[in-house]
Amino acid sequence: MPRIWCVRAEYGRFTEQFVKGGYAAIGWIDDNSLAQITSKEELVPLYKAAYPNDKSNIVIGQQVGQISRFLLEMKAGDYIITPAMDSQNLHYGVVGEDPSYYYQSEEDECPFRHRRRVVWSQNTLIRQEFSVPFQNTIKASLTVFEISHQQEFMEAIGASHSKPKPNAAVEADKMILNRIYSVLLPEEFELLVDRLLVTIGFEEIGRTKKSWDGGVDVFGTLNVHDVAEIKIFVQVKCYNPDAKVSAKTVKELRSAIPHGAQGAFFTTAHYDKKAAEIAKDPNFSHIGLIDGKRLVELLTFFWEDMIRDDKDEAMQAIKLKLGFTKGLVLN
């Protein structure tokens, strides 16, 4: 199976240039072509000469490692992902035939000189549609890194040769969602999401009065160690797991989010395509869409902390537990 790489375009600033120009690119050691480099060790003196103020061997090793991955480890047929400016759309393409590396000697719209030819797809992927582990990988702070979730990516682009998985994990998720849907009243599902948000780290959690909620069921604040603070306004819908949340419903939530805040939508169901487009519209407040699959992933990840010293009747009613494989199962 081909390897999957992420190459950032300076937080999406040059993603358009990557796609239009048919390449992915990095900076570092801009004054020299690296076409003759055959080993990581050869890059070290070149990097030190270009960045004499970098004294830390850890920093030097990390930066040289990224250059080496881009220059030496990527091969023809590997895939490259690069996030767009909005960070939700992911562009992807295939590394061109070797030698795909070239040095851009003249200035153009992108300042990064070291490039690999890439055949970019006309389609994009939505980050929210991937699993939580995959999304966490994309958040890595490096510029060039490998993504370990090959099978998930290949299935997302329709290139997997394996049969679709109506497998045990998919069936287990559906059983859990059906349990939640059949056992919990709407207000009890709100309590479950409330507990999940608190466990994630949100504070000042509150629930709105139905007469004036304007599409908002729960609200709270996430303070990330005083580095950043996020106000979030959440809508919660406990639907049949086979149902779809409409674009109109997501749009109603968007209209209820105050300026400077963000939104989130939690459901046991799915979202239709237009709902996803509305949620990621860069001209409005960001709305995180948590569908049934993502909900089970989050509950699985935080379950042990959610049930610690728990006396919540809603939590007890759905009767779930972590199995031996650290996945949620019916109790």
Tab-separated table of C-alpha atoms in Angstrom:
chain	number	residue	atom	x	y	z
A	1	MET	CA	0.000	0.000	0.000
A	2	PRO	CA	1.361	3.489	-0.843
A	3	ARG	CA	2.390	5.715	2.029
A	4	ILE	CA	0.322	8.756	2.974
A	5	TRP	CA	2.046	12.057	3.730
A	6	CYS	CA	0.843	15.421	4.954
A	7	VAL	CA	2.671	18.473	3.624
A	8	ARG	CA	1.425	21.739	5.060
A	9	ALA	CA	1.265	24.833	2.889
A	10	GLU	CA	1.961	27.308	5.708
A	11	TYR	CA	-1.464	26.789	7.332
A	12	GLY	CA	-3.128	26.712	3.916
A	13	ARG	CA	-1.694	30.032	2.773
A	14	PHE	CA	-0.127	28.454	-0.340
A	15	THR	CA	-2.468	25.500	-0.831
A	16	GLU	CA	-4.006	27.112	-3.912
A	17	GLN	CA	-0.552	27.489	-5.454
A	18	PHE	CA	0.249	23.838	-4.691
A	19	VAL	CA	-2.896	22.621	-6.428
A	20	LYS	CA	-2.776	24.968	-9.418
A	21	GLY	CA	0.932	24.391	-9.974
A	22	GLY	CA	0.778	20.614	-9.656
A	23	TYR	CA	3.301	20.309	-6.830
A	24	ALA	CA	3.872	20.173	-3.076
A	25	ALA	CA	6.733	22.225	-1.671
A	26	ILE	CA	8.867	22.966	1.376
A	27	GLY	CA	11.294	25.724	2.323
A	28	TRP	CA	14.613	25.366	4.214
A	29	ILE	CA	18.051	25.577	2.562
A	30	ASP	CA	16.502	27.693	-0.175
A	31	ASP	CA	19.766	28.639	-1.918
A	32	ASN	CA	20.624	25.137	-3.078
A	33	SER	CA	19.042	22.412	-5.136
A	34	LEU	CA	18.977	19.173	-3.177
A	35	ALA	CA	18.697	16.895	-6.205
A	36	GLN	CA	22.078	15.249	-5.522
A	37	ILE	CA	21.379	14.439	-1.863
A	38	THR	CA	21.185	10.703	-1.176
A	39	SER	CA	21.178	10.516	2.637
A	40	LYS	CA	19.855	12.361	5.664
A	41	GLU	CA	23.403	12.844	6.963
A	42	GLU	CA	24.304	14.961	3.925
A	43	LEU	CA	21.575	17.428	4.850
A	44	VAL	CA	22.924	18.229	8.337
A	45	PRO	CA	25.875	20.468	7.337
A	46	LEU	CA	23.736	22.201	4.712
A	47	TYR	CA	21.068	22.952	7.300
A	48	LYS	CA	23.599	24.210	9.858
A	49	ALA	CA	25.157	26.513	7.266
A	50	ALA	CA	21.737	27.919	6.335
A	51	TYR	CA	20.614	28.328	9.964
A	52	PRO	CA	23.717	29.090	12.064
A	53	ASN	CA	21.579	30.331	14.975
A	54	ASP	CA	19.983	26.916	15.466
A	55	LYS	CA	22.182	25.349	18.149
A	56	SER	CA	19.838	22.692	19.494
A	57	ASN	CA	20.534	19.216	18.150
A	58	ILE	CA	16.875	18.380	18.797
A	59	VAL	CA	15.657	21.259	16.618
A	60	ILE	CA	18.217	20.499	13.929
A	61	GLY	CA	17.303	16.814	13.952
A	62	GLN	CA	13.583	17.578	13.660
A	63	GLN	CA	13.972	19.993	10.768
A	64	VAL	CA	16.446	17.829	8.879
A	65	GLY	CA	14.121	14.887	9.424
A	66	GLN	CA	11.284	16.716	7.690
A	67	ILE	CA	13.473	17.666	4.747
A	68	SER	CA	14.673	14.085	4.485
A	69	ARG	CA	11.131	12.718	4.470
A	70	PHE	CA	10.149	15.080	1.674
A	71	LEU	CA	13.292	14.538	-0.353
A	72	LEU	CA	14.216	10.885	0.214
A	73	GLU	CA	11.322	8.914	1.691
A	74	MET	CA	8.462	10.020	-0.554
A	75	LYS	CA	8.170	7.850	-3.626
A	76	ALA	CA	6.223	7.906	-6.862
A	77	GLY	CA	2.671	6.740	-6.214
A	78	ASP	CA	2.568	7.894	-2.587
A	79	TYR	CA	-0.278	10.188	-1.582
A	80	ILE	CA	0.055	13.724	-0.265
A	81	ILE	CA	-2.572	15.569	1.770
A	82	THR	CA	-2.475	19.299	2.319
A	83	PRO	CA	-5.113	21.226	4.331
A	84	ALA	CA	-6.819	24.232	2.780
A	85	MET	CA	-6.882	27.629	4.450
A	86	ASP	CA	-10.087	26.781	6.303
A	87	SER	CA	-8.355	23.599	7.623
A	88	GLN	CA	-11.560	21.582	7.073
A	89	ASN	CA	-11.056	20.807	3.382
A	90	LEU	CA	-8.205	18.441	2.644
A	91	HIS	CA	-6.671	18.396	-0.831
A	92	TYR	CA	-4.977	15.183	-1.869
A	93	GLY	CA	-2.921	13.977	-4.771
A	94	VAL	CA	-0.412	11.404	-5.972
A	95	VAL	CA	3.353	11.972	-6.109
A	96	GLY	CA	4.470	12.035	-9.749
A	97	GLU	CA	6.858	9.682	-11.494
A	98	ASP	CA	10.454	9.753	-10.226
A	99	PRO	CA	12.390	11.901	-10.326
A	100	SER	CA	9.532	14.094	-9.130
A	101	TYR	CA	11.778	16.450	-7.137
A	102	TYR	CA	12.770	19.727	-8.727
A	103	TYR	CA	14.237	23.020	-7.535
A	104	GLN	CA	12.320	26.202	-8.342
A	105	SER	CA	15.164	28.606	-9.091
A	106	GLU	CA	13.031	31.636	-9.994
A	107	GLU	CA	10.614	33.392	-7.651
A	108	ASP	CA	6.928	32.766	-8.160
A	109	GLU	CA	3.746	32.991	-6.064
A	110	CYS	CA	4.977	30.337	-3.633
A	111	PRO	CA	8.260	31.037	-1.778
A	112	PHE	CA	9.100	27.357	-1.202
A	113	ARG	CA	11.799	26.230	-3.642
A	114	HIS	CA	11.992	22.462	-3.049
A	115	ARG	CA	9.113	20.755	-4.854
A	116	ARG	CA	7.667	17.375	-5.707
A	117	ARG	CA	5.407	17.025	-8.726
A	118	VAL	CA	1.927	15.996	-7.617
A	119	VAL	CA	-1.165	15.053	-9.593
A	120	TRP	CA	-3.848	16.636	-7.420
A	121	SER	CA	-7.375	15.264	-7.357
A	122	GLN	CA	-10.218	17.569	-8.349
A	123	ASN	CA	-12.064	16.340	-5.261
A	124	THR	CA	-11.433	17.330	-1.670
A	125	LEU	CA	-12.021	15.513	1.604
A	126	ILE	CA	-13.657	16.940	4.709
A	127	ARG	CA	-11.571	16.507	7.839
A	128	GLN	CA	-14.636	16.102	10.053
A	129	GLU	CA	-15.634	12.968	8.151
A	130	PHE	CA	-12.547	11.105	9.352
A	131	SER	CA	-12.133	9.313	12.652
A	132	VAL	CA	-10.945	11.164	15.751
A	133	PRO	CA	-7.490	9.466	15.614
A	134	PHE	CA	-7.079	10.490	11.961
A	135	GLN	CA	-8.076	14.081	12.742
A	136	ASN	CA	-5.641	14.186	15.652
A	137	THR	CA	-2.872	13.069	13.304
A	138	ILE	CA	-3.640	15.922	10.907
A	139	LYS	CA	-3.252	18.358	13.818
A	140	ALA	CA	0.454	17.519	14.152
A	141	SER	CA	2.605	20.643	14.327
A	142	LEU	CA	5.179	19.440	11.798
A	143	THR	CA	5.248	20.570	8.168
A	144	VAL	CA	5.996	17.147	6.698
A	145	PHE	CA	4.891	13.928	8.379
A	146	GLU	CA	3.509	10.500	7.569
A	147	ILE	CA	-0.108	9.557	8.266
A	148	SER	CA	-0.489	6.059	9.654
A	149	HIS	CA	-4.208	5.597	8.893
A	150	GLN	CA	-3.677	4.354	5.338
A	151	GLN	CA	-6.725	2.121	5.115
A	152	GLU	CA	-9.111	4.843	6.294
A	153	PHE	CA	-7.700	7.305	3.766
A	154	MET	CA	-7.856	4.819	0.908
A	155	GLU	CA	-11.475	4.021	1.710
A	156	ALA	CA	-12.297	7.758	1.831
A	157	ILE	CA	-10.991	8.316	-1.713
A	158	GLY	CA	-12.521	5.103	-3.011
A	159	ALA	CA	-9.167	3.471	-3.741
A	160	SER	CA	-9.321	0.644	-1.213
A	161	HIS	CA	-9.247	-2.857	-2.654
A	162	SER	CA	-10.674	-4.333	0.521
A	163	LYS	CA	-14.364	-5.086	0.752
A	164	PRO	CA	-16.531	-2.546	2.593
A	165	LYS	CA	-16.807	-3.337	6.260
A	166	PRO	CA	-20.251	-4.215	7.436
A	167	ASN	CA	-17.872	-5.603	10.072
A	168	ALA	CA	-18.145	-6.182	13.783
A	169	ALA	CA	-16.994	-2.648	14.649
A	170	VAL	CA	-19.579	-1.004	12.371
A	171	GLU	CA	-22.333	-3.242	13.675
A	172	ALA	CA	-21.277	-2.582	17.268
A	173	ASP	CA	-21.459	1.180	16.694
A	174	LYS	CA	-24.947	0.835	15.269
A	175	MET	CA	-26.080	-1.254	18.233
A	176	ILE	CA	-24.768	1.382	20.640
A	177	LEU	CA	-26.495	4.203	18.756
A	178	ASN	CA	-29.738	2.256	18.652
A	179	ARG	CA	-29.450	1.693	22.399
A	180	ILE	CA	-28.964	5.416	23.035
A	181	TYR	CA	-31.817	6.327	20.672
A	182	SER	CA	-34.270	3.815	22.121
A	183	VAL	CA	-33.481	4.310	25.816
A	184	LEU	CA	-32.833	8.021	26.296
A	185	LEU	CA	-35.382	10.797	26.172
A	186	PRO	CA	-34.255	13.936	24.281
A	187	GLU	CA	-33.434	15.783	27.510
A	188	GLU	CA	-31.494	12.759	28.768
A	189	PHE	CA	-29.442	12.731	25.567
A	190	GLU	CA	-28.673	16.387	26.276
A	191	LEU	CA	-27.370	15.338	29.697
A	192	LEU	CA	-25.148	12.738	28.050
A	193	VAL	CA	-23.658	15.337	25.702
A	194	ASP	CA	-23.369	17.724	28.656
A	195	ARG	CA	-21.320	15.116	30.531
A	196	LEU	CA	-19.143	14.498	27.457
A	197	LEU	CA	-18.389	18.215	27.068
A	198	VAL	CA	-17.456	18.534	30.737
A	199	THR	CA	-15.146	15.536	30.421
A	200	ILE	CA	-13.522	17.027	27.326
A	201	GLY	CA	-12.759	20.122	29.391
A	202	PHE	CA	-15.606	22.580	28.913
A	203	GLU	CA	-16.625	24.722	31.856
A	204	GLU	CA	-19.622	26.885	32.704
A	205	ILE	CA	-21.864	24.340	30.980
A	206	GLY	CA	-25.491	25.413	30.851
A	207	ARG	CA	-28.716	24.232	29.254
A	208	THR	CA	-31.175	26.600	27.622
A	209	LYS	CA	-34.881	26.976	28.174
A	210	LYS	CA	-36.794	25.511	25.251
A	211	SER	CA	-38.889	28.635	24.848
A	212	TRP	CA	-35.919	30.735	23.811
A	213	ASP	CA	-33.094	28.408	22.843
A	214	GLY	CA	-33.106	29.410	19.146
A	215	GLY	CA	-31.682	26.028	18.208
A	216	VAL	CA	-29.184	25.931	21.092
A	217	ASP	CA	-29.553	23.218	23.729
A	218	VAL	CA	-26.235	23.426	25.601
A	219	PHE	CA	-23.563	26.101	25.901
A	220	GLY	CA	-20.178	26.275	27.577
A	221	THR	CA	-16.622	27.598	27.592
A	222	LEU	CA	-13.385	25.775	26.862
A	223	ASN	CA	-10.377	27.440	28.491
A	224	VAL	CA	-7.169	25.834	27.249
A	225	HIS	CA	-4.838	26.551	30.157
A	226	ASP	CA	-5.385	30.297	29.685
A	227	VAL	CA	-3.800	30.054	26.226
A	228	ALA	CA	-7.141	30.315	24.439
A	229	GLU	CA	-10.817	30.473	25.343
A	230	ILE	CA	-13.660	29.244	23.160
A	231	LYS	CA	-17.358	29.860	23.646
A	232	ILE	CA	-19.428	27.062	22.186
A	233	PHE	CA	-23.155	26.779	21.495
A	234	VAL	CA	-24.434	23.257	20.942
A	235	GLN	CA	-27.518	21.711	19.433
A	236	VAL	CA	-28.357	18.122	20.334
A	237	LYS	CA	-30.633	15.769	18.379
A	238	CYS	CA	-31.255	12.142	19.357
A	239	TYR	CA	-32.512	10.834	16.025
A	240	ASN	CA	-32.921	7.398	14.530
A	241	PRO	CA	-29.342	6.388	13.575
A	242	ASP	CA	-30.442	5.883	9.945
A	243	ALA	CA	-31.877	9.417	9.674
A	244	LYS	CA	-30.136	12.499	8.267
A	245	VAL	CA	-29.909	15.979	9.757
A	246	SER	CA	-30.963	18.560	7.180
A	247	ALA	CA	-29.117	21.655	6.045
A	248	LYS	CA	-32.017	23.749	7.364
A	249	THR	CA	-31.518	22.437	10.889
A	250	VAL	CA	-27.778	23.228	10.870
A	251	LYS	CA	-28.508	26.668	9.419
A	252	GLU	CA	-30.876	27.390	12.303
A	253	LEU	CA	-28.081	26.661	14.757
A	254	ARG	CA	-25.706	28.923	12.849
A	255	SER	CA	-28.112	31.847	13.181
A	256	ALA	CA	-28.160	31.368	16.973
A	257	ILE	CA	-24.370	31.516	17.479
A	258	PRO	CA	-23.184	34.896	18.833
A	259	HIS	CA	-20.348	36.736	17.139
A	260	GLY	CA	-16.951	35.393	18.163
A	261	ALA	CA	-18.298	32.032	19.333
A	262	GLN	CA	-18.422	28.620	17.684
A	263	GLY	CA	-21.075	25.962	17.338
A	264	ALA	CA	-21.331	22.198	17.540
A	265	PHE	CA	-24.054	19.777	16.561
A	266	PHE	CA	-24.307	16.367	18.236
A	267	THR	CA	-26.568	13.653	16.856
A	268	THR	CA	-26.972	9.889	16.760
A	269	ALA	CA	-27.739	10.162	13.029
A	270	HIS	CA	-25.936	11.421	9.888
A	271	TYR	CA	-25.758	14.782	8.074
A	272	ASP	CA	-26.729	15.403	4.500
A	273	LYS	CA	-24.138	16.861	2.170
A	274	LYS	CA	-25.551	20.406	2.192
A	275	ALA	CA	-25.553	20.430	5.996
A	276	ALA	CA	-21.816	19.727	5.951
A	277	GLU	CA	-21.252	22.544	3.441
A	278	ILE	CA	-23.110	25.022	5.643
A	279	ALA	CA	-21.157	23.976	8.734
A	280	LYS	CA	-17.783	24.637	7.095
A	281	ASP	CA	-18.706	27.900	5.340
A	282	PRO	CA	-15.647	30.117	6.056
A	283	ASN	CA	-17.799	33.257	6.065
A	284	PHE	CA	-19.619	32.211	9.242
A	285	SER	CA	-18.906	30.778	12.675
A	286	HIS	CA	-17.386	27.315	12.649
A	287	ILE	CA	-19.779	24.478	13.469
A	288	GLY	CA	-18.399	21.092	14.430
A	289	LEU	CA	-20.608	18.255	13.191
A	290	ILE	CA	-20.584	15.169	15.395
A	291	ASP	CA	-22.517	12.352	13.749
A	292	GLY	CA	-23.327	8.963	15.243
A	293	LYS	CA	-20.002	7.383	14.266
A	294	ARG	CA	-18.019	10.290	15.705
A	295	LEU	CA	-20.182	10.330	18.821
A	296	VAL	CA	-19.341	6.692	19.553
A	297	GLU	CA	-15.632	7.455	19.024
A	298	LEU	CA	-15.755	10.344	21.491
A	299	LEU	CA	-17.739	8.379	24.045
A	300	THR	CA	-15.265	5.505	23.731
A	301	PHE	CA	-12.274	7.799	24.172
A	302	PHE	CA	-13.689	9.618	27.221
A	303	TRP	CA	-15.885	6.893	28.716
A	304	GLU	CA	-13.716	5.950	31.687
A	305	ASP	CA	-13.594	9.574	32.844
A	306	MET	CA	-17.286	10.113	32.129
A	307	ILE	CA	-18.396	7.280	34.415
A	308	ARG	CA	-15.941	7.993	37.222
A	309	ASP	CA	-17.929	8.527	40.437
A	310	ASP	CA	-21.005	8.744	38.260
A	311	LYS	CA	-24.541	8.833	39.612
A	312	ASP	CA	-26.203	10.133	36.465
A	313	GLU	CA	-29.309	8.089	35.685
A	314	ALA	CA	-28.990	8.750	31.947
A	315	MET	CA	-25.481	7.288	31.960
A	316	GLN	CA	-26.678	4.249	33.859
A	317	ALA	CA	-29.751	3.759	31.665
A	318	ILE	CA	-27.892	3.128	28.408
A	319	LYS	CA	-25.787	0.420	30.082
A	320	LEU	CA	-22.552	0.631	28.135
A	321	LYS	CA	-19.085	-0.430	29.204
A	322	LEU	CA	-15.581	-0.604	27.804
A	323	GLY	CA	-14.709	-4.021	26.435
A	324	PHE	CA	-11.339	-5.749	26.538
A	325	THR	CA	-10.337	-4.047	23.289
A	326	LYS	CA	-11.112	-0.587	24.760
A	327	GLY	CA	-14.206	-0.276	22.625
A	328	LEU	CA	-17.696	0.448	23.931
A	329	VAL	CA	-20.011	-2.556	24.134
A	330	LEU	CA	-23.509	-3.179	25.399
A	331	ASN	CA	-23.636	-4.115	29.048
